[in-house]
Short mmCIF file of C-alpha atoms in Angstrom, two decimals:
data_model
loop_
_atom_site.label_atom_id
_atom_site.label_comp_id
_atom_site.label_asym_id
_atom_site.label_seq_id
_atom_site.Cartn_x
_atom_site.Cartn_y
_atom_site.Cartn_z
CA MET P 1 0.05 0.25 -0.12
CA PRO P 2 1.48 3.49 -0.74
CA HIS P 3 3.12 5.31 1.71
CA TRP P 4 0.78 8.42 0.69
CA THR P 5 -2.96 6.96 1.41
CA GLU P 6 -1.72 5.98 5.11
CA LEU P 7 0.82 9.12 5.81
CA LEU P 8 1.17 12.42 5.42
CA PRO P 9 4.17 15.13 6.15
CA VAL P 10 2.06 17.11 7.74
CA ASP P 11 0.46 14.52 10.19
CA ARG P 12 1.15 15.11 13.44
CA PHE P 13 2.32 12.78 16.02
CA LYS P 14 3.12 12.01 19.94
CA VAL P 15 5.40 9.08 21.33
CA GLN P 16 4.34 7.77 24.52
CA THR P 17 6.42 5.08 26.56
CA ALA P 18 5.86 2.58 29.48
CA ASP P 19 9.71 2.77 30.36
CA GLN P 20 12.81 4.57 29.79
CA LEU P 21 15.86 3.25 27.41
CA GLY P 22 19.10 2.22 29.02
CA GLU P 23 22.16 1.41 27.76
CA ARG P 24 21.38 -2.35 27.85
CA GLU P 25 18.79 -1.29 25.39
CA HIS P 26 20.66 0.68 23.45
CA LYS P 27 23.25 -1.98 22.82
CA THR P 28 20.69 -4.76 22.10
CA LEU P 29 19.51 -3.11 19.17
CA GLN P 30 22.36 -1.87 17.74
CA LEU P 31 23.87 -5.29 17.95
CA LEU P 32 21.19 -7.67 17.80
CA TYR P 33 17.88 -5.76 16.29
CA GLN P 34 19.81 -3.66 14.19
CA PRO P 35 21.15 -7.17 11.65
CA LEU P 36 17.47 -7.95 11.47
CA ILE P 37 15.42 -4.52 10.77
CA GLY P 38 18.55 -2.07 9.49
CA THR P 39 19.87 1.05 10.25
CA THR P 40 16.45 3.54 9.43
CA ALA P 41 14.25 1.47 12.09
CA VAL P 42 16.65 1.61 14.64
CA SER P 43 17.68 5.51 13.81
CA LEU P 44 14.14 5.62 13.54
CA TYR P 45 13.46 4.38 17.18
CA THR P 46 15.95 6.10 18.62
CA MET P 47 14.93 9.70 17.42
CA PHE P 48 11.58 8.82 18.95
CA TRP P 49 12.96 8.21 22.38
CA SER P 50 14.97 11.41 22.08
CA LYS P 51 11.46 13.08 21.24
CA LEU P 52 10.51 12.22 25.40
CA GLU P 53 12.28 14.54 27.68
CA LYS P 54 13.59 13.17 30.62
CA ASP P 55 11.71 11.25 33.34
CA SER P 56 8.63 11.88 30.88
CA PHE P 57 6.70 9.87 29.06
CA THR P 58 5.12 11.19 27.03
CA SER P 59 6.25 13.83 24.16
CA SER P 60 4.48 16.66 22.90
CA GLU P 61 3.06 17.09 19.41
CA SER P 62 5.31 17.53 16.29
CA VAL P 63 4.79 16.78 12.47
CA HIS P 64 6.53 13.95 10.33
CA HIS P 65 8.09 16.59 8.08
CA GLU P 66 10.67 17.32 11.33
CA LEU P 67 11.27 13.17 10.93
CA MET P 68 11.90 13.55 7.46
CA ALA P 69 14.37 16.03 8.30
CA MET P 70 16.26 15.35 11.46
CA LEU P 71 16.57 12.01 9.86
CA ASN P 72 17.60 12.95 6.31
CA GLN P 73 15.05 10.02 4.52
CA PRO P 74 11.76 10.60 2.22
CA LEU P 75 8.91 9.76 4.01
CA ASP P 76 7.89 6.09 2.06
CA ASP P 77 11.29 5.16 4.19
CA ILE P 78 10.48 6.33 7.40
CA TYR P 79 7.07 4.79 6.47
CA GLU P 80 8.27 1.14 5.75
CA ALA P 81 11.18 2.11 8.96
CA ARG P 82 7.55 1.73 11.34
CA ARG P 83 6.34 -1.06 9.99
CA GLY P 84 9.68 -2.49 10.66
CA LEU P 85 9.56 -1.64 14.40
CA GLU P 86 5.95 -2.72 14.59
CA GLY P 87 6.37 -6.54 12.91
CA ILE P 88 9.45 -7.05 15.01
CA GLY P 89 7.34 -6.13 18.44
CA LEU P 90 9.62 -2.96 19.20
CA LEU P 91 6.43 0.12 18.30
CA ARG P 92 2.37 0.14 18.62
CA THR P 93 0.84 2.92 16.04
CA PHE P 94 -2.36 4.48 16.82
CA GLN P 95 -4.18 6.53 14.85
CA ARG P 96 -6.83 9.61 15.32
CA LYS P 97 -8.61 11.06 12.06
CA GLU P 98 -8.91 14.55 12.28
CA GLU P 99 -10.33 17.19 9.59
CA THR P 100 -7.44 18.35 8.39
CA SER P 101 -4.85 15.77 9.38
CA THR P 102 -4.77 12.58 11.45
CA LEU P 103 -3.16 12.58 14.38
CA PHE P 104 -0.55 9.33 15.29
CA VAL P 105 0.50 8.36 18.70
CA TYR P 106 3.71 5.98 18.48
CA GLU P 107 3.93 3.50 21.61
CA LEU P 108 7.59 2.57 21.95
CA GLN P 109 8.10 -0.74 23.52
CA THR P 110 11.57 -1.62 25.38
CA PRO P 111 13.70 -4.32 23.20
CA MET P 112 13.88 -8.05 24.52
CA THR P 113 16.51 -8.88 26.88
CA PRO P 114 19.45 -10.35 25.79
CA ALA P 115 18.18 -14.20 27.07
CA GLN P 116 14.51 -13.70 25.60
CA PHE P 117 15.95 -12.81 22.26
CA PHE P 118 18.43 -15.68 21.76
CA GLN P 119 15.51 -17.97 23.33
CA ASN P 120 13.10 -16.64 20.94
CA ASP P 121 12.66 -19.04 18.46
CA VAL P 122 11.86 -16.67 15.62
CA LEU P 123 14.54 -13.65 16.12
CA SER P 124 17.51 -16.04 17.14
CA VAL P 125 17.13 -18.31 13.71
CA PHE P 126 17.09 -15.06 11.86
CA LEU P 127 20.04 -13.11 13.47
CA PHE P 128 21.87 -16.48 13.11
CA ASN P 129 21.69 -17.24 9.40
CA ARG P 130 22.06 -13.15 9.02
CA LEU P 131 25.38 -13.24 10.73
CA GLY P 132 26.79 -16.84 10.84
CA LYS P 133 27.80 -19.05 13.28
CA LYS P 134 30.87 -17.60 14.25
CA ARG P 135 30.01 -13.75 14.96
CA TYR P 136 26.52 -15.03 16.00
CA ILE P 137 28.14 -17.34 18.75
CA GLU P 138 30.86 -14.42 19.85
CA LEU P 139 27.60 -11.82 19.53
CA ARG P 140 26.05 -14.81 21.83
CA ARG P 141 28.87 -15.36 24.57
CA ARG P 142 29.34 -11.37 24.88
CA PHE P 143 25.26 -11.41 26.44
CA MET P 144 26.46 -14.21 29.10
CA MET P 145 27.48 -14.34 32.04
CA GLU P 146 29.51 -16.74 34.40
CA SER P 147 27.04 -18.97 36.42
CA VAL P 148 27.14 -19.97 39.68
CA ASP P 149 27.00 -23.22 40.89
CA LYS P 150 24.58 -22.22 43.45
CA GLU P 151 24.47 -26.63 44.81
CA ALA P 152 28.05 -25.84 46.66
CA TYR P 153 26.53 -22.86 48.43
CA THR P 154 24.17 -22.27 51.53
CA GLU P 155 21.72 -19.08 50.72
CA VAL P 156 21.79 -16.50 53.75
CA THR P 157 19.12 -13.84 52.16
CA ALA P 158 16.90 -12.24 54.66
CA ALA P 159 13.67 -12.80 54.30
CA PHE P 160 11.28 -10.03 54.19
CA ASN P 161 9.62 -10.76 57.41
CA ASP P 162 13.16 -10.82 58.71
CA ILE P 163 13.87 -7.23 58.18
CA TYR P 164 10.25 -6.07 58.24
CA THR P 165 7.13 -5.24 60.40
CA SER P 166 3.65 -4.99 59.89
CA LEU P 167 2.16 -1.83 59.77
CA HIS P 168 -0.95 -0.99 62.71
CA HIS P 169 -4.22 -0.09 61.33
CA SER P 170 -4.01 3.22 61.40
CA GLU P 171 -0.61 3.38 59.35
CA MET P 172 -2.37 1.98 56.12
CA VAL P 173 -4.25 3.29 53.31
CA SER P 174 -6.77 1.07 51.45
CA ALA P 175 -5.61 0.49 48.02
CA ALA P 176 -9.05 0.89 46.68
CA ALA P 177 -9.52 4.66 47.85
CA ASP P 178 -7.28 5.72 44.28
CA THR P 179 -9.13 3.36 42.12
CA GLU P 180 -10.05 6.21 39.95
CA THR P 181 -6.85 7.31 39.33
CA GLU P 182 -5.83 3.40 37.98
CA TYR P 183 -8.95 3.44 36.01
CA TYR P 184 -6.97 6.56 33.49
CA HIS P 185 -3.19 5.83 33.46
CA ALA P 186 -1.68 2.97 33.03
CA TYR P 187 2.07 2.11 35.44
CA GLN P 188 5.62 2.61 34.33
CA GLY P 189 7.95 0.37 34.34
CA THR P 190 6.23 -2.20 31.89
CA ALA P 191 8.57 -4.98 30.79
CA HIS P 192 8.71 -6.51 27.12
CA GLN P 193 7.03 -9.89 26.94
CA GLY P 194 9.54 -11.26 25.00
CA ASP P 195 7.40 -12.13 21.82
CA LEU P 196 6.20 -10.97 18.65
CA PRO P 197 3.53 -10.67 16.94
CA PHE P 198 2.13 -12.31 14.89
CA ARG P 199 -1.53 -12.73 12.92
CA GLN P 200 -3.51 -16.05 13.96
CA GLU P 201 -5.48 -16.04 10.59
CA ASP P 202 -2.38 -16.34 8.58
CA PHE P 203 -2.25 -19.97 10.11
CA ASP P 204 -5.46 -22.61 9.58
CA PHE P 205 -5.47 -23.81 13.14
CA GLU P 206 -9.02 -25.30 12.05
CA LEU P 207 -7.23 -27.89 9.41
CA LEU P 208 -4.94 -29.00 12.50
CA LYS P 209 -7.20 -29.36 14.40
CA ALA P 210 -9.30 -31.53 12.37
CA ASP P 211 -6.03 -33.95 11.67
CA LEU P 212 -6.09 -34.98 15.66
CA PRO P 213 -7.18 -38.01 16.47
CA VAL P 214 -10.62 -37.78 17.79
CA PHE P 215 -9.70 -38.98 21.58
CA ILE P 216 -7.05 -35.07 21.57
CA ASP P 217 -9.56 -32.52 22.79
CA GLY P 218 -8.39 -29.85 20.11
CA ASP P 219 -9.80 -26.78 21.97
CA LYS P 220 -8.21 -27.63 25.37
CA LEU P 221 -4.82 -28.65 23.55
CA LEU P 222 -4.71 -25.14 21.20
CA ASP P 223 -4.79 -22.69 23.83
CA ASP P 224 -3.09 -19.10 23.24
CA GLN P 225 0.28 -20.25 24.88
CA ALA P 226 -0.21 -23.23 22.30
CA LYS P 227 -1.39 -21.68 19.46
CA ALA P 228 1.61 -18.99 19.87
CA ALA P 229 4.47 -21.43 20.05
CA ILE P 230 3.00 -23.43 16.78
CA GLN P 231 2.40 -20.31 14.75
CA ARG P 232 5.87 -19.11 15.70
CA MET P 233 7.75 -22.93 14.29
CA ALA P 234 5.42 -22.46 11.54
CA PHE P 235 6.53 -19.58 10.42
CA VAL P 236 10.24 -20.16 10.78
CA TYR P 237 10.13 -23.49 9.75
CA ARG P 238 7.52 -23.07 6.48
CA LEU P 239 5.46 -26.08 8.37
CA GLN P 240 1.93 -26.25 7.04
CA PRO P 241 -0.62 -27.13 9.29
CA LEU P 242 -1.14 -31.32 8.29
CA GLN P 243 2.83 -31.45 8.80
CA LEU P 244 2.60 -29.80 12.16
CA SER P 245 0.11 -31.87 13.34
CA ARG P 246 2.06 -35.25 13.27
CA VAL P 247 4.60 -32.91 15.21
CA VAL P 248 2.62 -31.52 17.92
CA GLN P 249 0.79 -35.31 18.22
CA ARG P 250 4.49 -36.29 19.17
CA SER P 251 4.96 -33.36 21.80
CA LEU P 252 2.53 -33.75 24.09
CA ASN P 253 3.21 -34.45 27.88
CA ASP P 254 1.04 -36.89 30.45
CA ASP P 255 -2.28 -34.22 30.51
CA GLU P 256 -1.83 -33.73 26.52
CA LYS P 257 -0.78 -30.39 26.97
CA LEU P 258 1.87 -29.45 24.10
CA ASP P 259 5.60 -29.56 25.84
CA GLU P 260 7.02 -26.71 24.02
CA GLN P 261 10.42 -27.36 24.74
CA GLU P 262 9.60 -30.80 23.25
CA PHE P 263 7.80 -29.49 20.32
CA ARG P 264 11.03 -27.49 19.54
CA ARG P 265 13.03 -30.15 19.65
CA GLN P 266 10.77 -32.11 17.01
CA VAL P 267 9.93 -29.25 14.97
CA GLN P 268 13.81 -29.00 14.46
CA GLU P 269 14.89 -32.82 13.93
CA TRP P 270 12.13 -32.65 10.86
CA TYR P 271 13.52 -29.48 9.46
CA ARG P 272 17.10 -30.91 10.27
CA ASP P 273 15.90 -34.51 8.09
CA GLU P 274 14.42 -32.60 5.17
CA TYR P 275 16.75 -30.14 4.44
CA GLY P 276 20.17 -30.44 6.74
CA ASN P 277 21.60 -28.15 9.05
CA GLU P 278 21.59 -25.09 7.18
CA PRO P 279 18.86 -22.72 9.21
CA PRO P 280 16.03 -21.45 7.31
CA ALA P 281 16.12 -17.70 6.19
CA LEU P 282 13.82 -14.91 4.39
CA GLY P 283 15.22 -16.08 1.12
CA LYS P 284 13.14 -18.99 0.90
CA ARG P 285 9.68 -18.13 0.88
CA THR P 286 7.95 -17.38 -2.55
CA GLN P 287 5.53 -14.74 -3.78
CA PRO P 288 2.53 -14.11 -1.51
CA LYS P 289 -0.74 -15.70 -2.90
CA GLU P 290 -2.47 -12.05 -2.82
CA TYR P 291 0.26 -10.61 -5.47
CA ARG P 292 0.08 -13.69 -7.88
CA THR P 293 -1.27 -12.65 -11.34
CA MET P 294 -0.90 -16.05 -12.88
CA ASN P 295 -2.83 -18.26 -10.59
CA GLU P 296 -5.74 -19.30 -12.42
CA LYS P 297 -4.00 -18.50 -15.86
CA GLU P 298 -2.22 -20.89 -18.33
CA PRO P 299 0.91 -19.05 -19.75
CA ALA P 300 0.60 -18.46 -23.31
CA ASP P 301 4.16 -17.12 -24.57
CA GLU P 302 7.63 -17.41 -22.86
CA ASN P 303 7.44 -14.22 -20.87
CA GLU P 304 3.77 -15.65 -19.25
CA GLN P 305 6.13 -19.08 -18.38
CA MET P 306 9.21 -16.84 -16.77
CA ALA P 307 6.59 -15.02 -14.79
CA VAL P 308 5.19 -18.41 -13.39
CA PHE P 309 8.32 -19.70 -12.59
CA CYS P 310 9.64 -16.46 -11.06
CA GLU P 311 5.76 -16.49 -8.67
CA GLN P 312 6.67 -20.27 -7.41
CA THR P 313 10.04 -20.19 -6.86
CA SER P 314 12.13 -19.25 -3.48
CA PRO P 315 15.20 -16.51 -4.63
CA VAL P 316 17.39 -19.18 -2.92
CA THR P 317 16.06 -21.77 -5.01
CA PHE P 318 16.26 -19.07 -8.21
CA LEU P 319 20.06 -18.71 -7.82
CA GLU P 320 20.62 -22.57 -7.62
CA THR P 321 19.18 -23.01 -11.15
CA ILE P 322 20.63 -19.98 -12.73
CA ALA P 323 24.11 -21.82 -11.22
CA ASP P 324 23.01 -25.01 -12.38
CA GLY P 325 22.19 -26.54 -9.25
CA ALA P 326 25.80 -25.56 -8.21
CA LYS P 327 25.68 -24.28 -4.19
CA VAL P 328 25.26 -20.43 -3.95
CA PRO P 329 28.26 -18.15 -2.12
CA GLN P 330 26.97 -17.54 1.10
CA ALA P 331 27.24 -13.90 0.63
CA ASP P 332 24.51 -14.15 -2.54
CA VAL P 333 22.22 -15.78 0.09
CA LYS P 334 22.51 -13.03 2.48
CA LEU P 335 22.34 -10.21 -0.16
CA VAL P 336 19.18 -12.07 -1.19
CA GLU P 337 17.31 -11.89 2.07
CA SER P 338 18.58 -8.39 2.64
CA LEU P 339 16.09 -7.61 -0.41
CA MET P 340 13.17 -9.30 1.28
CA HIS P 341 14.08 -7.89 4.50
CA ASP P 342 15.19 -4.34 4.28
CA TYR P 343 13.67 -3.47 1.33
CA GLN P 344 10.78 -5.17 2.11
CA LEU P 345 10.54 -6.81 -1.71
CA GLN P 346 8.34 -9.53 -2.66
CA PRO P 347 10.19 -13.28 -3.48
CA GLY P 348 8.81 -12.79 -7.16
CA VAL P 349 10.18 -9.54 -7.59
CA VAL P 350 13.37 -10.66 -6.27
CA ASN P 351 13.69 -13.25 -8.48
CA VAL P 352 13.39 -10.78 -11.40
CA LEU P 353 15.77 -8.59 -10.34
CA ILE P 354 18.25 -11.33 -9.53
CA ASP P 355 17.22 -12.55 -13.62
CA TYR P 356 17.62 -9.14 -14.70
CA VAL P 357 20.96 -7.92 -12.61
CA MET P 358 23.06 -11.09 -13.31
CA ARG P 359 22.66 -11.26 -17.34
CA MET P 360 23.05 -7.47 -17.44
CA ASN P 361 26.59 -8.13 -15.55
CA ASN P 362 28.01 -11.10 -16.80
CA MET P 363 26.29 -13.55 -14.50
CA LYS P 364 27.79 -10.93 -11.06
CA LEU P 365 25.08 -10.35 -8.44
CA ASN P 366 27.07 -6.63 -7.41
CA GLN P 367 25.91 -5.52 -4.30
CA ASN P 368 25.77 -1.76 -4.87
CA PHE P 369 23.97 -1.92 -8.12
CA VAL P 370 21.51 -4.42 -6.81
CA GLN P 371 20.99 -2.19 -3.80
CA LYS P 372 20.07 0.92 -5.80
CA ILE P 373 17.53 -0.85 -8.07
CA ALA P 374 16.17 -2.51 -5.11
CA GLY P 375 15.82 0.98 -3.21
CA GLN P 376 14.10 2.49 -6.61
CA TRP P 377 11.69 -0.30 -6.75
CA GLY P 378 10.62 -0.04 -3.28
CA ARG P 379 10.20 3.17 -3.71
CA LYS P 380 7.86 2.91 -6.57
CA GLN P 381 5.98 -0.14 -4.19
CA ILE P 382 6.60 -3.31 -7.02
CA ASN P 383 4.77 -5.96 -5.62
CA THR P 384 4.24 -8.21 -8.18
CA VAL P 385 6.48 -10.42 -10.71
CA LYS P 386 4.71 -8.77 -14.35
CA ASP P 387 5.26 -5.02 -12.73
CA ALA P 388 9.12 -5.88 -12.18
CA MET P 389 9.15 -7.19 -15.61
CA GLN P 390 7.90 -4.07 -17.13
CA LEU P 391 10.04 -1.60 -14.92
CA ALA P 392 13.37 -3.99 -16.40
CA LYS P 393 12.37 -3.68 -19.48
CA TRP P 394 11.80 0.12 -19.52
CA GLU P 395 15.08 0.50 -17.05
CA TYR P 396 16.76 -1.42 -20.23
CA GLN P 397 15.34 0.82 -23.52
CA GLN P 398 16.31 4.15 -20.34
CA GLN P 399 19.90 2.57 -20.54
CA LYS P 400 19.87 1.81 -23.98
CA HIS P 401 19.25 5.42 -24.84
CA ARG P 402 21.67 6.72 -22.07
CA GLY P 403 24.21 4.55 -23.71
CA GLN P 404 23.70 5.85 -27.71
CA ALA P 405 24.21 9.57 -26.13
CA LYS P 406 27.23 8.93 -24.90
CA ALA P 407 28.56 7.43 -27.93
CA ALA P 408 27.16 10.21 -30.04
CA GLN P 409 28.03 12.75 -28.13
CA ALA P 410 31.56 11.18 -27.69
CA SER P 411 31.76 10.63 -31.65
CA GLY P 412 29.70 14.03 -32.66
CA ALA P 413 28.66 11.53 -35.31
CA GLN P 414 24.63 10.62 -35.26
CA PRO P 415 23.44 8.24 -33.19
CA ARG P 416 23.63 4.87 -33.92
CA PRO P 417 21.77 2.06 -31.86
CA TYR P 418 23.04 0.55 -29.07
CA VAL P 419 23.04 -3.49 -28.52
CA ARG P 420 25.10 -4.67 -25.32
CA LYS P 421 26.27 -7.84 -26.02
CA ASP P 422 25.47 -9.20 -22.62
CA LYS P 423 22.95 -12.69 -22.58
CA LEU P 424 19.78 -10.71 -21.82
CA PRO P 425 17.12 -12.57 -19.74
CA LYS P 426 14.49 -14.38 -22.17
CA TRP P 427 11.72 -11.95 -21.19
CA LEU P 428 14.33 -8.71 -22.85
CA GLU P 429 15.00 -11.03 -26.15
CA GLN P 430 11.78 -9.22 -27.63
CA ASP P 431 13.36 -6.30 -27.56
CA LYS P 432 16.58 -7.19 -27.96
CA GLN P 433 15.04 -8.25 -31.38
CA ASN P 434 13.07 -5.51 -32.20
CA GLU P 435 16.30 -3.49 -31.55
CA GLN P 436 18.30 -5.80 -33.83
CA ALA P 437 15.62 -5.86 -36.38
CA HIS P 438 15.51 -2.13 -36.45
CA ALA P 439 18.99 -1.29 -36.28
CA LYS P 440 19.15 -4.06 -39.81
CA ALA P 441 16.48 -2.17 -41.43
CA SER P 442 18.59 1.43 -40.64
CA GLY P 443 21.45 -0.03 -41.56
CA ALA P 444 20.13 -1.22 -44.81
CA GLU P 445 18.44 2.49 -45.61
CA ASP P 446 22.19 3.70 -44.92
CA GLU P 447 23.61 1.46 -46.94
CA GLU P 448 20.68 2.00 -50.40
CA LYS P 449 21.37 5.95 -49.36
CA LEU P 450 24.98 5.41 -49.95
CA ASN P 451 25.07 3.78 -52.84
CA LYS P 452 22.86 6.19 -54.56
CA GLU P 453 24.99 9.45 -53.10
CA LYS P 454 27.90 7.16 -55.19
CA GLN P 455 26.05 6.70 -58.44
CA GLN P 456 24.78 10.55 -58.05
CA PHE P 457 28.55 11.56 -58.02
CA GLU P 458 30.04 9.20 -60.68
CA GLU P 459 27.39 10.20 -62.96
CA MET P 460 28.30 14.07 -62.32
CA LEU P 461 32.04 12.86 -63.29
CA ARG P 462 30.76 11.37 -66.38
CA LEU P 463 29.09 14.38 -67.78
CA ARG P 464 31.96 16.53 -66.49
CA LYS P 465 34.02 14.72 -68.34
CA ASN P 466 32.22 14.21 -71.31
CA SER P 467 31.70 18.19 -71.19
CA ARG P 468 35.51 18.71 -71.70
CA GLN P 469 36.26 16.45 -74.16
CA GLN P 470 33.03 18.03 -76.17
#
């Protein structure tokens, strides 16, 4: 959805929080969250915190134009960064439509503690994949502390009633006396719940429940806590309800409740059996159904066949196909993940971008060039394979015209058709064929014109020679 339908520079906002940000939270943001959400999102989060005065939990009102100036970022980038913070659980957003603008309330959520982060099934797996095993272990050790074997010690901690005594009745204040104040105010210092926001409608729990044996009470089993655990693992490991039904049945305790630790172990074991030890990554995802244009359409030509392939193939698999099944370099995998996570491109669009860039650059993925195109496509809200292919064709034509103009300026001659020597994607071949046909026709016209001028010149010489002889 374009940002201007949701957010304008004149829209006002204020920031609220239930807790203050300390040094530990800053380190967590920079070292753990930033590799996943990017620098722009972290900068926006920090900017929101800076709007809060010391010991203040609500800021004064500002306009989004101020954010654009302070962050030196366009509004569409700020909007995407905001959504990234929302998705990872660092921000809650509320809006109120008014006559001339919209007022937003941005409620900052404190980051997870390092222990919560590394124990989180979703974030820890993606951070491992983003950083690699060596850097991930180094980072995890940085947040660890030496554990004390308490069994070898005797605890001598004083109890509450060893130190304090009860109050006399006259010194007590009824907690009910201040209920009105409590009703209109929230408490400060609310801790992060250590989980991520997921929409339950994205997973078919009814199908999972229907596949359970009749002797298992699905309603009792699938309580809120179990649903949250199942949805997390389904997201990370790309499991479908029927696949998860088998895993859930193997993970029940004696009370027929889901044993989360055993469930996690069973899922990881299933994934290793299917895919090996390589952790799951964002690059494994394929084009979402709502952005597919060829779902119920039979491809009529090679362009549409390519569109179907891009929609149904994950970017990592697409890279493997280009390499004829060879292992994809980890740097290319991380670049693909960055396109999906940092630039919010859909998997099918990433496939088109990969194909376009590699064919135009001698089968190399130049990171700076790829990211430059990704930024442009993200700003243009390119979400479908069809739109991506059309934009790539337009970019190719623009590049061709620039090449013609540059060559003409250097030689001082008329522009000649510019033809790349690289092997182009098939969906650009038609343009290349048209270009070559045009160049061939243009060349034939030039040759015919030259022959005609040559004949005229020879005829002029013949007439002049005859006139001298007379």
